[in-house]
mmCIF file of C-alpha atoms in Angstrom:
data_model
loop_
_atom_site.group_PDB
_atom_site.id
_atom_site.type_symbol
_atom_site.label_atom_id
_atom_site.label_comp_id
_atom_site.label_asym_id
_atom_site.label_seq_id
_atom_site.Cartn_x
_atom_site.Cartn_y
_atom_site.Cartn_z
ATOM 1 C CA ALA A 19 9.656 10.461 -7.101
ATOM 2 C CA GLN A 20 7.600 8.073 -5.023
ATOM 3 C CA SER A 21 8.179 4.334 -4.712
ATOM 4 C CA VAL A 22 6.494 1.406 -2.985
ATOM 5 C CA THR A 23 8.011 -1.729 -1.485
ATOM 6 C CA GLN A 24 5.977 -4.781 -0.602
ATOM 7 C CA LEU A 25 8.239 -6.884 1.515
ATOM 8 C CA ASP A 26 6.600 -10.260 0.957
ATOM 9 C CA SER A 27 5.928 -11.679 -2.489
ATOM 10 C CA GLN A 28 4.077 -14.738 -1.145
ATOM 11 C CA VAL A 29 2.105 -15.144 2.087
ATOM 12 C CA PRO A 30 0.560 -18.564 2.731
ATOM 13 C CA VAL A 31 -1.769 -18.828 5.740
ATOM 14 C CA PHE A 32 -4.403 -21.156 7.083
ATOM 15 C CA GLU A 33 -8.069 -20.254 7.127
ATOM 16 C CA GLU A 34 -9.149 -18.190 10.155
ATOM 17 C CA ALA A 35 -5.572 -17.163 10.923
ATOM 18 C CA PRO A 36 -4.604 -13.477 11.126
ATOM 19 C CA VAL A 37 -2.550 -11.959 8.331
ATOM 20 C CA GLU A 38 -0.469 -8.842 7.732
ATOM 21 C CA LEU A 39 0.735 -7.766 4.304
ATOM 22 C CA ARG A 40 3.500 -5.220 4.567
ATOM 23 C CA CYS A 41 3.881 -2.071 2.514
ATOM 24 C CA ASN A 42 6.437 0.715 2.816
ATOM 25 C CA TYR A 43 6.594 3.779 0.632
ATOM 26 C CA SER A 44 9.087 6.479 -0.136
ATOM 27 C CA SER A 45 8.115 10.052 -0.907
ATOM 28 C CA SER A 46 9.343 13.503 0.000
ATOM 29 C CA VAL A 47 5.841 14.986 0.091
ATOM 30 C CA SER A 48 2.352 14.169 1.331
ATOM 31 C CA VAL A 49 0.785 11.075 -0.181
ATOM 32 C CA TYR A 50 -2.423 9.180 -0.711
ATOM 33 C CA LEU A 51 -2.180 5.433 -0.107
ATOM 34 C CA PHE A 52 -4.167 2.555 -1.558
ATOM 35 C CA TRP A 53 -4.527 -1.196 -1.457
ATOM 36 C CA TYR A 54 -5.847 -2.896 -4.581
ATOM 37 C CA VAL A 55 -6.841 -6.555 -4.853
ATOM 38 C CA GLN A 56 -6.797 -8.843 -7.873
ATOM 39 C CA TYR A 57 -8.803 -12.043 -7.431
ATOM 40 C CA PRO A 58 -7.953 -14.974 -9.732
ATOM 41 C CA ASN A 59 -8.887 -14.236 -13.334
ATOM 42 C CA GLN A 60 -10.354 -10.850 -12.417
ATOM 43 C CA GLY A 61 -9.321 -7.242 -12.833
ATOM 44 C CA LEU A 62 -7.825 -4.992 -10.184
ATOM 45 C CA GLN A 63 -10.226 -3.353 -7.780
ATOM 46 C CA LEU A 64 -9.780 -0.908 -4.930
ATOM 47 C CA LEU A 65 -9.820 -2.494 -1.466
ATOM 48 C CA LEU A 66 -9.274 0.572 0.719
ATOM 49 C CA LYS A 67 -7.586 3.964 0.699
ATOM 50 C CA TYR A 68 -6.079 6.590 2.955
ATOM 51 C CA LEU A 69 -6.563 10.185 1.850
ATOM 52 C CA SER A 70 -6.576 12.177 5.097
ATOM 53 C CA GLY A 71 -7.990 12.148 8.611
ATOM 54 C CA SER A 72 -8.059 8.940 10.618
ATOM 55 C CA THR A 73 -4.951 6.893 9.988
ATOM 56 C CA LEU A 74 -6.886 3.625 10.315
ATOM 57 C CA VAL A 75 -9.019 2.742 7.315
ATOM 58 C CA GLU A 76 -11.224 -0.288 6.790
ATOM 59 C CA SER A 77 -12.722 -2.243 3.920
ATOM 60 C CA ILE A 78 -16.171 -3.787 3.795
ATOM 61 C CA ASN A 79 -14.770 -7.315 3.950
ATOM 62 C CA GLY A 80 -12.841 -6.995 7.200
ATOM 63 C CA PHE A 81 -9.434 -5.756 6.054
ATOM 64 C CA GLU A 82 -7.877 -2.694 7.628
ATOM 65 C CA ALA A 83 -4.733 -0.687 7.052
ATOM 66 C CA GLU A 84 -2.991 1.915 9.171
ATOM 67 C CA PHE A 85 -1.039 4.842 7.810
ATOM 68 C CA ASN A 86 2.128 5.317 9.847
ATOM 69 C CA LYS A 87 3.862 8.475 8.690
ATOM 70 C CA SER A 88 6.942 8.089 10.872
ATOM 71 C CA GLN A 89 7.575 4.588 9.551
ATOM 72 C CA THR A 90 6.316 5.400 6.045
ATOM 73 C CA SER A 91 4.194 2.274 6.147
ATOM 74 C CA PHE A 92 0.663 1.246 5.205
ATOM 75 C CA HIS A 93 0.405 -2.396 6.264
ATOM 76 C CA LEU A 94 -2.765 -4.355 5.494
ATOM 77 C CA ARG A 95 -4.229 -6.622 8.165
ATOM 78 C CA LYS A 96 -7.126 -8.979 8.713
ATOM 79 C CA PRO A 97 -7.736 -10.775 12.023
ATOM 80 C CA SER A 98 -9.250 -13.906 10.447
ATOM 81 C CA VAL A 99 -8.925 -14.758 6.769
ATOM 82 C CA HIS A 100 -11.225 -16.814 4.550
ATOM 83 C CA ILE A 101 -10.339 -18.972 1.598
ATOM 84 C CA SER A 102 -12.098 -16.400 -0.583
ATOM 85 C CA ASP A 103 -9.439 -13.838 0.398
ATOM 86 C CA THR A 104 -6.937 -15.699 -1.780
ATOM 87 C CA ALA A 105 -5.761 -13.067 -4.247
ATOM 88 C CA GLU A 106 -2.889 -10.791 -5.159
ATOM 89 C CA TYR A 107 -2.744 -7.571 -3.179
ATOM 90 C CA PHE A 108 -1.068 -4.425 -4.444
ATOM 91 C CA CYS A 109 -0.099 -1.382 -2.412
ATOM 92 C CA ALA A 110 -0.023 1.933 -4.285
ATOM 93 C CA VAL A 111 0.900 5.559 -3.615
ATOM 94 C CA SER A 112 0.309 8.885 -5.280
ATOM 95 C CA GLU A 113 1.487 12.299 -4.166
ATOM 96 C CA THR A 114 -1.228 14.735 -3.127
ATOM 97 C CA SER A 115 0.132 17.246 -5.636
ATOM 98 C CA GLY A 116 -1.326 15.072 -8.344
ATOM 99 C CA SER A 117 1.224 12.593 -9.611
ATOM 100 C CA ARG A 118 0.827 9.194 -11.140
ATOM 101 C CA LEU A 119 -0.209 6.137 -9.134
ATOM 102 C CA THR A 120 2.804 3.949 -8.354
ATOM 103 C CA PHE A 121 2.327 0.304 -7.405
ATOM 104 C CA GLY A 122 4.363 -2.178 -5.424
ATOM 105 C CA GLU A 123 5.330 -5.595 -6.747
ATOM 106 C CA GLY A 124 2.308 -7.274 -5.186
ATOM 107 C CA THR A 125 1.828 -9.919 -2.501
ATOM 108 C CA GLN A 126 0.156 -13.202 -3.319
ATOM 109 C CA LEU A 127 -2.002 -14.207 -0.362
ATOM 110 C CA THR A 128 -2.979 -17.867 -0.387
ATOM 111 C CA VAL A 129 -5.422 -19.064 2.246
ATOM 112 C CA ASN A 130 -5.381 -22.806 2.796
ATOM 113 C CA PRO A 131 -8.078 -24.914 4.483
ATOM 114 C CA GLY B 9 -19.797 3.534 -20.152
ATOM 115 C CA ALA B 10 -20.145 1.605 -16.933
ATOM 116 C CA GLY B 11 -16.454 0.885 -16.623
ATOM 117 C CA VAL B 12 -13.093 1.052 -18.336
ATOM 118 C CA SER B 13 -13.215 -0.893 -21.565
ATOM 119 C CA GLN B 14 -10.149 -2.338 -23.280
ATOM 120 C CA SER B 15 -9.871 -3.997 -26.645
ATOM 121 C CA PRO B 16 -8.920 -6.478 -27.804
ATOM 122 C CA SER B 17 -9.025 -8.712 -24.743
ATOM 123 C CA ASN B 18 -6.440 -11.014 -26.312
ATOM 124 C CA LYS B 19 -3.933 -10.378 -29.068
ATOM 125 C CA VAL B 20 -1.437 -12.790 -30.578
ATOM 126 C CA THR B 21 1.054 -11.219 -32.929
ATOM 127 C CA GLU B 22 4.208 -12.204 -34.724
ATOM 128 C CA LYS B 23 7.530 -10.794 -33.651
ATOM 129 C CA GLY B 24 8.287 -7.625 -35.552
ATOM 130 C CA LYS B 25 4.678 -6.625 -36.176
ATOM 131 C CA ASP B 26 3.075 -3.462 -34.793
ATOM 132 C CA VAL B 27 0.091 -3.636 -32.447
ATOM 133 C CA GLU B 28 -2.461 -1.126 -31.193
ATOM 134 C CA LEU B 29 -4.265 -1.511 -27.895
ATOM 135 C CA ARG B 30 -7.329 0.574 -27.152
ATOM 136 C CA CYS B 31 -8.725 1.948 -23.909
ATOM 137 C CA ASP B 32 -12.099 3.620 -23.366
ATOM 138 C CA PRO B 33 -12.037 5.285 -19.942
ATOM 139 C CA ILE B 34 -15.035 6.032 -17.774
ATOM 140 C CA SER B 35 -16.864 9.074 -19.093
ATOM 141 C CA GLY B 36 -15.744 12.252 -17.334
ATOM 142 C CA HIS B 37 -12.480 10.821 -16.026
ATOM 143 C CA THR B 38 -9.639 13.184 -16.805
ATOM 144 C CA ALA B 39 -6.791 10.920 -15.721
ATOM 145 C CA LEU B 40 -5.787 7.826 -17.687
ATOM 146 C CA TYR B 41 -3.007 5.350 -16.982
ATOM 147 C CA TRP B 42 -1.370 2.489 -18.845
ATOM 148 C CA TYR B 43 0.398 -0.260 -16.916
ATOM 149 C CA ARG B 44 2.006 -3.545 -17.900
ATOM 150 C CA GLN B 45 1.716 -6.711 -15.835
ATOM 151 C CA SER B 46 4.069 -9.547 -16.713
ATOM 152 C CA LEU B 47 3.783 -13.067 -15.329
ATOM 153 C CA GLY B 48 4.876 -13.005 -11.702
ATOM 154 C CA GLN B 49 5.617 -9.292 -11.819
ATOM 155 C CA GLY B 50 3.956 -6.254 -10.334
ATOM 156 C CA LEU B 51 2.351 -3.417 -12.228
ATOM 157 C CA GLU B 52 4.888 -1.580 -14.333
ATOM 158 C CA PHE B 53 3.884 2.020 -14.991
ATOM 159 C CA LEU B 54 4.013 3.026 -18.648
ATOM 160 C CA ILE B 55 2.317 6.384 -19.187
ATOM 161 C CA TYR B 56 -0.080 8.788 -17.434
ATOM 162 C CA PHE B 57 -2.391 11.359 -19.006
ATOM 163 C CA GLN B 58 -3.957 14.083 -16.846
ATOM 164 C CA GLY B 59 -6.352 16.477 -18.553
ATOM 165 C CA ASN B 60 -4.616 18.714 -21.054
ATOM 166 C CA SER B 61 -1.216 18.457 -19.378
ATOM 167 C CA ALA B 62 1.730 16.902 -21.147
ATOM 168 C CA PRO B 63 1.650 13.156 -20.452
ATOM 169 C CA ASP B 64 4.110 11.538 -18.063
ATOM 170 C CA LYS B 65 5.898 9.157 -20.412
ATOM 171 C CA SER B 66 8.674 8.257 -18.020
ATOM 172 C CA GLY B 67 7.645 4.598 -17.806
ATOM 173 C CA LEU B 68 7.714 3.749 -21.500
ATOM 174 C CA PRO B 69 10.423 1.070 -21.823
ATOM 175 C CA SER B 70 11.687 2.025 -25.278
ATOM 176 C CA ASP B 71 10.950 4.234 -28.253
ATOM 177 C CA ARG B 72 8.966 1.360 -29.765
ATOM 178 C CA PHE B 73 6.205 2.253 -27.305
ATOM 179 C CA SER B 74 3.954 5.275 -27.739
ATOM 180 C CA ALA B 75 0.511 6.324 -26.602
ATOM 181 C CA GLU B 76 -1.952 9.021 -27.413
ATOM 182 C CA ARG B 77 -5.214 10.195 -26.009
ATOM 183 C CA THR B 78 -7.562 11.828 -28.453
ATOM 184 C CA GLY B 79 -10.045 14.445 -27.295
ATOM 185 C CA GLY B 80 -9.278 13.684 -23.685
ATOM 186 C CA SER B 81 -11.085 10.376 -23.892
ATOM 187 C CA VAL B 82 -10.053 7.244 -25.807
ATOM 188 C CA SER B 83 -6.403 6.220 -25.605
ATOM 189 C CA THR B 84 -4.341 4.020 -27.892
ATOM 190 C CA LEU B 85 -1.101 2.321 -26.874
ATOM 191 C CA THR B 86 1.044 1.401 -29.864
ATOM 192 C CA ILE B 87 3.935 -1.030 -29.781
ATOM 193 C CA GLN B 88 6.077 -1.073 -32.909
ATOM 194 C CA ARG B 89 8.254 -3.987 -34.028
ATOM 195 C CA THR B 90 7.035 -6.178 -31.183
ATOM 196 C CA GLN B 91 9.492 -8.402 -29.327
ATOM 197 C CA GLN B 92 8.825 -11.511 -27.277
ATOM 198 C CA GLU B 93 9.615 -9.626 -24.075
ATOM 199 C CA ASP B 94 6.637 -7.368 -24.821
ATOM 200 C CA SER B 95 4.313 -10.282 -23.995
ATOM 201 C CA ALA B 96 2.279 -9.228 -20.977
ATOM 202 C CA VAL B 97 -1.135 -8.034 -19.865
ATOM 203 C CA TYR B 98 -1.559 -4.348 -20.631
ATOM 204 C CA LEU B 99 -3.868 -2.621 -18.183
ATOM 205 C CA CYS B 100 -5.608 0.703 -18.569
ATOM 206 C CA ALA B 101 -7.093 2.658 -15.681
ATOM 207 C CA SER B 102 -8.876 5.970 -15.315
ATOM 208 C CA SER B 103 -9.742 8.278 -12.445
ATOM 209 C CA LEU B 104 -11.640 11.519 -11.959
ATOM 210 C CA GLY B 105 -8.366 13.391 -11.644
ATOM 211 C CA GLN B 106 -6.397 15.203 -9.013
ATOM 212 C CA GLY B 107 -7.309 15.956 -5.438
ATOM 213 C CA ALA B 108 -8.543 13.894 -2.545
ATOM 214 C CA GLY B 109 -11.541 11.829 -3.466
ATOM 215 C CA ASN B 110 -10.717 11.879 -7.166
ATOM 216 C CA THR B 111 -7.730 9.603 -7.137
ATOM 217 C CA GLU B 112 -9.380 6.176 -7.104
ATOM 218 C CA ALA B 113 -8.279 4.402 -10.267
ATOM 219 C CA PHE B 114 -10.725 2.074 -12.010
ATOM 220 C CA PHE B 115 -9.108 -0.644 -14.069
ATOM 221 C CA GLY B 116 -10.116 -2.356 -17.257
ATOM 222 C CA GLN B 117 -9.860 -6.118 -17.715
ATOM 223 C CA GLY B 118 -6.660 -5.728 -19.696
ATOM 224 C CA THR B 119 -5.339 -6.856 -23.059
ATOM 225 C CA ARG B 120 -3.276 -10.024 -22.979
ATOM 226 C CA LEU B 121 -0.560 -9.612 -25.620
ATOM 227 C CA THR B 122 1.387 -12.639 -26.787
ATOM 228 C CA VAL B 123 4.268 -12.158 -29.189
ATOM 229 C CA VAL B 124 5.263 -15.361 -30.990
#
């Protein structure tokens, strides 16, 4: 069965600083990988996903994540964060054979002025 | 509908009572998930329905929890004899199904359950 570990529960940063939110997964088979974001008082929404092909995927608001199969990681990065990026970020995995979507514990990103 | 709809949005119930939470997935989505999100916790998987396959119930925390999905569409999560530790936000999500490109899960706004 697959599992996801998000190594940091809280990440405080200053505006315009770079950020990396770490995600490692465990699975014995091929996987799809996702990052979801939950803004304050809003529902979960997909930020970006890796299905196949290029290991570097990007979102429309400047985030990117790189699938590293050898390290079983899918870290999320942004070179310069905005206050509006303050949210909880969840990494998720599902096996390509068609299993359930398993989430990590979440990382609360707080961007301070 | 335009998105995943959950009802009620808020539910306060007395300890020991039964509750039913409803989820209307996006039309045409064959996969449906229930998760639980407690304060300061991640998303705890509860149950997963995929088409006509037997549901994956491995995340249900006790036999007080059950869920069904009628006609491959609407799903109801039932919690019997509620306990205070059941207080949480219950999230429903749906996706087109299996295979690359069909796995994006769309979430509802959740039902906030408070057991007093």
